[in-house]
Amino acid sequence: MERTLSIIKPDGVGRGLAGEVIGRMEKAGIRICAMKMVRLTIEQARMFYAVHRERPFFDSVTRFMTSGPIIAMVLEAENVIKKNRDLMGATNPEQALPGTIRKDFASDVEKNIVHGSDGPETAAVEIKFFFSDLEMQQ
Ligand code: UDP
Ligand code: MG
């Protein structure tokens, strides 16, 4: 069993797409073992996306991530890192495959509805960023 961090971003929450996103995960056989709604400060958003700090989109995406509440979740399934990335689709919705969350709902490359960890190491770090061990006993 593998775990990953998923986030429904401020655009997804604000547009009322949380149920749609969670429904797709559940239909794919993914279990949700922890979930919380939070609003990030700019410092927290910059820390979360620190790997991107040299990228031209860093300031904009970190501001976007603070623009409203987000829903953070720990997902569990076999191969869930890839399973979740497959459900999400490519970062840029124009390049995402039909039937993916980003193709179906994202408005642009920044406001793309969901985040998902991209590998086992990032998943471990990102899960710890949002959840304590106590919050993940479900
Ligand atoms: N992003 C952006 N412009 C870009 C690339 C990324 O605004 O050219 C934003 C977008 O919200 C993306 C996030 O920064 O989801 C993190 O980028 P990453 O390359 O890690 O994409 P992801 O892993 O989310 O598909
Ligand atoms: Mg990424």
mmCIF file of C-alpha atoms and ligand atoms in Angstrom:
data_model
loop_
_atom_site.group_PDB
_atom_site.id
_atom_site.type_symbol
_atom_site.label_atom_id
_atom_site.label_comp_id
_atom_site.label_asym_id
_atom_site.label_seq_id
_atom_site.Cartn_x
_atom_site.Cartn_y
_atom_site.Cartn_z
ATOM 1 C CA MET A 1 0.000 0.000 0.000
ATOM 2 C CA GLU A 2 1.213 3.448 -0.912
ATOM 3 C CA ARG A 3 0.188 6.913 0.291
ATOM 4 C CA THR A 4 0.182 10.299 -1.393
ATOM 5 C CA LEU A 5 -0.856 13.867 -0.669
ATOM 6 C CA SER A 6 -3.699 15.371 -2.666
ATOM 7 C CA ILE A 7 -4.890 18.960 -2.498
ATOM 8 C CA ILE A 8 -8.071 20.424 -3.913
ATOM 9 C CA LYS A 9 -6.787 23.919 -4.704
ATOM 10 C CA PRO A 10 -8.676 27.207 -4.039
ATOM 11 C CA ASP A 11 -10.256 27.149 -7.525
ATOM 12 C CA GLY A 12 -11.548 23.602 -7.001
ATOM 13 C CA VAL A 13 -13.028 24.393 -3.584
ATOM 14 C CA GLY A 14 -14.379 27.782 -4.703
ATOM 15 C CA ARG A 15 -16.082 26.355 -7.801
ATOM 16 C CA GLY A 16 -17.762 23.596 -5.793
ATOM 17 C CA LEU A 17 -15.761 20.766 -7.345
ATOM 18 C CA ALA A 18 -14.662 19.020 -4.133
ATOM 19 C CA GLY A 19 -17.392 16.363 -4.348
ATOM 20 C CA GLU A 20 -16.633 15.675 -8.014
ATOM 21 C CA VAL A 21 -12.896 15.273 -7.326
ATOM 22 C CA ILE A 22 -13.385 13.067 -4.259
ATOM 23 C CA GLY A 23 -15.977 10.976 -6.131
ATOM 24 C CA ARG A 24 -13.490 10.263 -8.913
ATOM 25 C CA MET A 25 -10.907 9.151 -6.357
ATOM 26 C CA GLU A 26 -13.351 6.850 -4.580
ATOM 27 C CA LYS A 27 -14.540 5.337 -7.887
ATOM 28 C CA ALA A 28 -10.895 4.607 -8.705
ATOM 29 C CA GLY A 29 -10.621 2.516 -5.521
ATOM 30 C CA ILE A 30 -8.595 5.091 -3.604
ATOM 31 C CA ARG A 31 -9.128 5.326 0.166
ATOM 32 C CA ILE A 32 -9.033 8.679 1.959
ATOM 33 C CA CYS A 33 -7.203 8.247 5.276
ATOM 34 C CA ALA A 34 -7.053 11.904 6.357
ATOM 35 C CA MET A 35 -8.671 15.149 5.235
ATOM 36 C CA LYS A 36 -8.704 18.809 6.336
ATOM 37 C CA MET A 37 -9.706 22.214 5.028
ATOM 38 C CA VAL A 38 -7.134 24.957 5.654
ATOM 39 C CA ARG A 39 -6.203 28.367 4.320
ATOM 40 C CA LEU A 40 -2.455 28.693 3.777
ATOM 41 C CA THR A 41 -0.477 31.799 4.692
ATOM 42 C CA ILE A 42 1.921 33.108 2.043
ATOM 43 C CA GLU A 43 4.861 31.751 4.093
ATOM 44 C CA GLN A 44 3.277 28.285 4.197
ATOM 45 C CA ALA A 45 2.542 28.329 0.448
ATOM 46 C CA ARG A 46 6.137 29.362 -0.301
ATOM 47 C CA MET A 47 7.407 26.553 1.910
ATOM 48 C CA PHE A 48 5.096 23.978 0.281
ATOM 49 C CA TYR A 49 6.214 24.952 -3.235
ATOM 50 C CA ALA A 50 9.865 25.623 -2.241
ATOM 51 C CA VAL A 51 11.184 23.291 -4.999
ATOM 52 C CA HIS A 52 9.769 25.793 -7.502
ATOM 53 C CA ARG A 53 11.224 28.952 -5.878
ATOM 54 C CA GLU A 54 13.476 29.764 -8.869
ATOM 55 C CA ARG A 55 10.673 29.305 -11.408
ATOM 56 C CA PRO A 56 8.956 32.307 -13.040
ATOM 57 C CA PHE A 57 5.529 31.145 -11.842
ATOM 58 C CA PHE A 58 6.539 30.839 -8.156
ATOM 59 C CA ASP A 59 5.124 34.157 -6.863
ATOM 60 C CA SER A 60 1.898 33.790 -8.790
ATOM 61 C CA VAL A 61 1.200 30.164 -7.854
ATOM 62 C CA THR A 62 1.975 30.741 -4.164
ATOM 63 C CA ARG A 63 -0.400 33.750 -4.113
ATOM 64 C CA PHE A 64 -3.044 31.651 -5.844
ATOM 65 C CA MET A 65 -2.659 28.895 -3.242
ATOM 66 C CA THR A 66 -3.460 31.438 -0.478
ATOM 67 C CA SER A 67 -6.467 32.914 -2.309
ATOM 68 C CA GLY A 68 -9.014 30.701 -0.530
ATOM 69 C CA PRO A 69 -9.397 27.514 1.470
ATOM 70 C CA ILE A 70 -7.901 24.270 0.205
ATOM 71 C CA ILE A 71 -8.704 20.653 1.073
ATOM 72 C CA ALA A 72 -5.675 18.496 1.855
ATOM 73 C CA MET A 73 -6.053 14.717 1.834
ATOM 74 C CA VAL A 74 -3.910 11.658 2.384
ATOM 75 C CA LEU A 75 -4.836 9.034 -0.196
ATOM 76 C CA GLU A 76 -4.079 5.343 0.062
ATOM 77 C CA ALA A 77 -4.095 2.578 -2.547
ATOM 78 C CA GLU A 78 -1.677 0.363 -4.412
ATOM 79 C CA ASN A 79 0.365 2.580 -6.748
ATOM 80 C CA VAL A 80 -1.664 5.600 -5.589
ATOM 81 C CA ILE A 81 0.944 8.216 -6.537
ATOM 82 C CA LYS A 82 0.580 7.308 -10.205
ATOM 83 C CA LYS A 83 -3.135 6.505 -9.939
ATOM 84 C CA ASN A 84 -3.808 9.994 -8.558
ATOM 85 C CA ARG A 85 -1.564 11.690 -11.138
ATOM 86 C CA ASP A 86 -3.454 9.789 -13.863
ATOM 87 C CA LEU A 87 -6.800 11.032 -12.488
ATOM 88 C CA MET A 88 -5.426 14.606 -12.350
ATOM 89 C CA GLY A 89 -3.989 14.793 -15.878
ATOM 90 C CA ALA A 90 -1.112 16.948 -17.139
ATOM 91 C CA THR A 91 -0.242 20.221 -15.357
ATOM 92 C CA ASN A 92 -1.393 22.218 -18.381
ATOM 93 C CA PRO A 93 -5.067 21.367 -19.033
ATOM 94 C CA GLU A 94 -4.526 21.873 -22.774
ATOM 95 C CA GLN A 95 -2.162 18.888 -22.669
ATOM 96 C CA ALA A 96 -4.250 16.785 -20.278
ATOM 97 C CA LEU A 97 -6.003 13.660 -21.580
ATOM 98 C CA PRO A 98 -9.791 13.654 -21.946
ATOM 99 C CA GLY A 99 -11.557 12.425 -18.818
ATOM 100 C CA THR A 100 -8.926 13.782 -16.431
ATOM 101 C CA ILE A 101 -9.802 16.305 -13.715
ATOM 102 C CA ARG A 102 -7.619 19.012 -15.228
ATOM 103 C CA LYS A 103 -8.894 18.493 -18.789
ATOM 104 C CA ASP A 104 -12.492 18.550 -17.606
ATOM 105 C CA PHE A 105 -12.287 21.495 -15.168
ATOM 106 C CA ALA A 106 -8.993 23.449 -15.056
ATOM 107 C CA SER A 107 -9.095 26.993 -16.423
ATOM 108 C CA ASP A 108 -5.333 27.345 -17.065
ATOM 109 C CA VAL A 109 -1.890 25.941 -16.192
ATOM 110 C CA GLU A 110 -1.946 27.676 -12.768
ATOM 111 C CA LYS A 111 -5.578 27.262 -11.725
ATOM 112 C CA ASN A 112 -5.631 23.525 -12.308
ATOM 113 C CA ILE A 113 -7.896 22.313 -9.482
ATOM 114 C CA VAL A 114 -5.681 19.686 -7.857
ATOM 115 C CA HIS A 115 -2.216 18.934 -6.527
ATOM 116 C CA GLY A 116 -0.740 15.442 -6.233
ATOM 117 C CA SER A 117 2.672 14.336 -4.966
ATOM 118 C CA ASP A 118 4.976 13.275 -7.815
ATOM 119 C CA GLY A 119 7.019 10.533 -6.107
ATOM 120 C CA PRO A 120 7.488 8.573 -2.866
ATOM 121 C CA GLU A 121 9.950 11.053 -1.300
ATOM 122 C CA THR A 122 7.800 14.104 -2.103
ATOM 123 C CA ALA A 123 4.721 12.244 -0.864
ATOM 124 C CA ALA A 124 6.351 11.600 2.519
ATOM 125 C CA VAL A 125 7.462 15.248 2.903
ATOM 126 C CA GLU A 126 4.141 16.683 1.694
ATOM 127 C CA ILE A 127 2.020 14.406 3.923
ATOM 128 C CA LYS A 128 4.074 15.514 6.952
ATOM 129 C CA PHE A 129 3.603 19.168 5.919
ATOM 130 C CA PHE A 130 -0.164 18.887 6.511
ATOM 131 C CA PHE A 131 -0.759 15.934 8.850
ATOM 132 C CA SER A 132 0.606 14.559 12.111
ATOM 133 C CA ASP A 133 0.867 10.795 12.693
ATOM 134 C CA LEU A 134 -2.125 11.065 15.026
ATOM 135 C CA GLU A 135 -4.266 12.488 12.228
ATOM 136 C CA MET A 136 -3.462 9.541 9.960
ATOM 137 C CA GLN A 137 -4.536 6.603 12.104
ATOM 138 C CA GLN A 138 -7.787 6.109 10.175
HETATM 139 N N1 UDP B 1 2.352 26.123 -12.472
HETATM 140 C C1 UDP B 1 2.142 27.324 -13.147
HETATM 141 N N2 UDP B 1 2.788 27.526 -14.352
HETATM 142 C C2 UDP B 1 3.607 26.589 -14.896
HETATM 143 C C3 UDP B 1 3.821 25.385 -14.214
HETATM 144 C C4 UDP B 1 3.176 25.184 -13.008
HETATM 145 O O1 UDP B 1 1.406 28.191 -12.679
HETATM 146 O O2 UDP B 1 4.153 26.826 -15.992
HETATM 147 C C5 UDP B 1 1.666 25.896 -11.183
HETATM 148 C C6 UDP B 1 0.491 24.926 -11.325
HETATM 149 O O3 UDP B 1 -0.538 25.319 -10.399
HETATM 150 C C7 UDP B 1 1.128 23.615 -10.919
HETATM 151 C C8 UDP B 1 2.062 24.065 -9.799
HETATM 152 O O4 UDP B 1 2.556 25.324 -10.243
HETATM 153 O O5 UDP B 1 0.160 22.659 -10.527
HETATM 154 C C9 UDP B 1 3.213 23.134 -9.524
HETATM 155 O O6 UDP B 1 3.900 22.857 -10.736
HETATM 156 P P1 UDP B 1 4.342 21.379 -11.105
HETATM 157 O O7 UDP B 1 5.278 21.474 -12.278
HETATM 158 O O8 UDP B 1 4.840 20.676 -9.890
HETATM 159 O O9 UDP B 1 2.969 20.713 -11.637
HETATM 160 P P2 UDP B 1 2.054 19.555 -11.012
HETATM 161 O O10 UDP B 1 2.952 18.602 -10.269
HETATM 162 O O11 UDP B 1 1.046 20.225 -10.109
HETATM 163 O O12 UDP B 1 1.386 18.924 -12.200
HETATM 164 MG MG MG B 2 4.393 18.962 -8.834
#
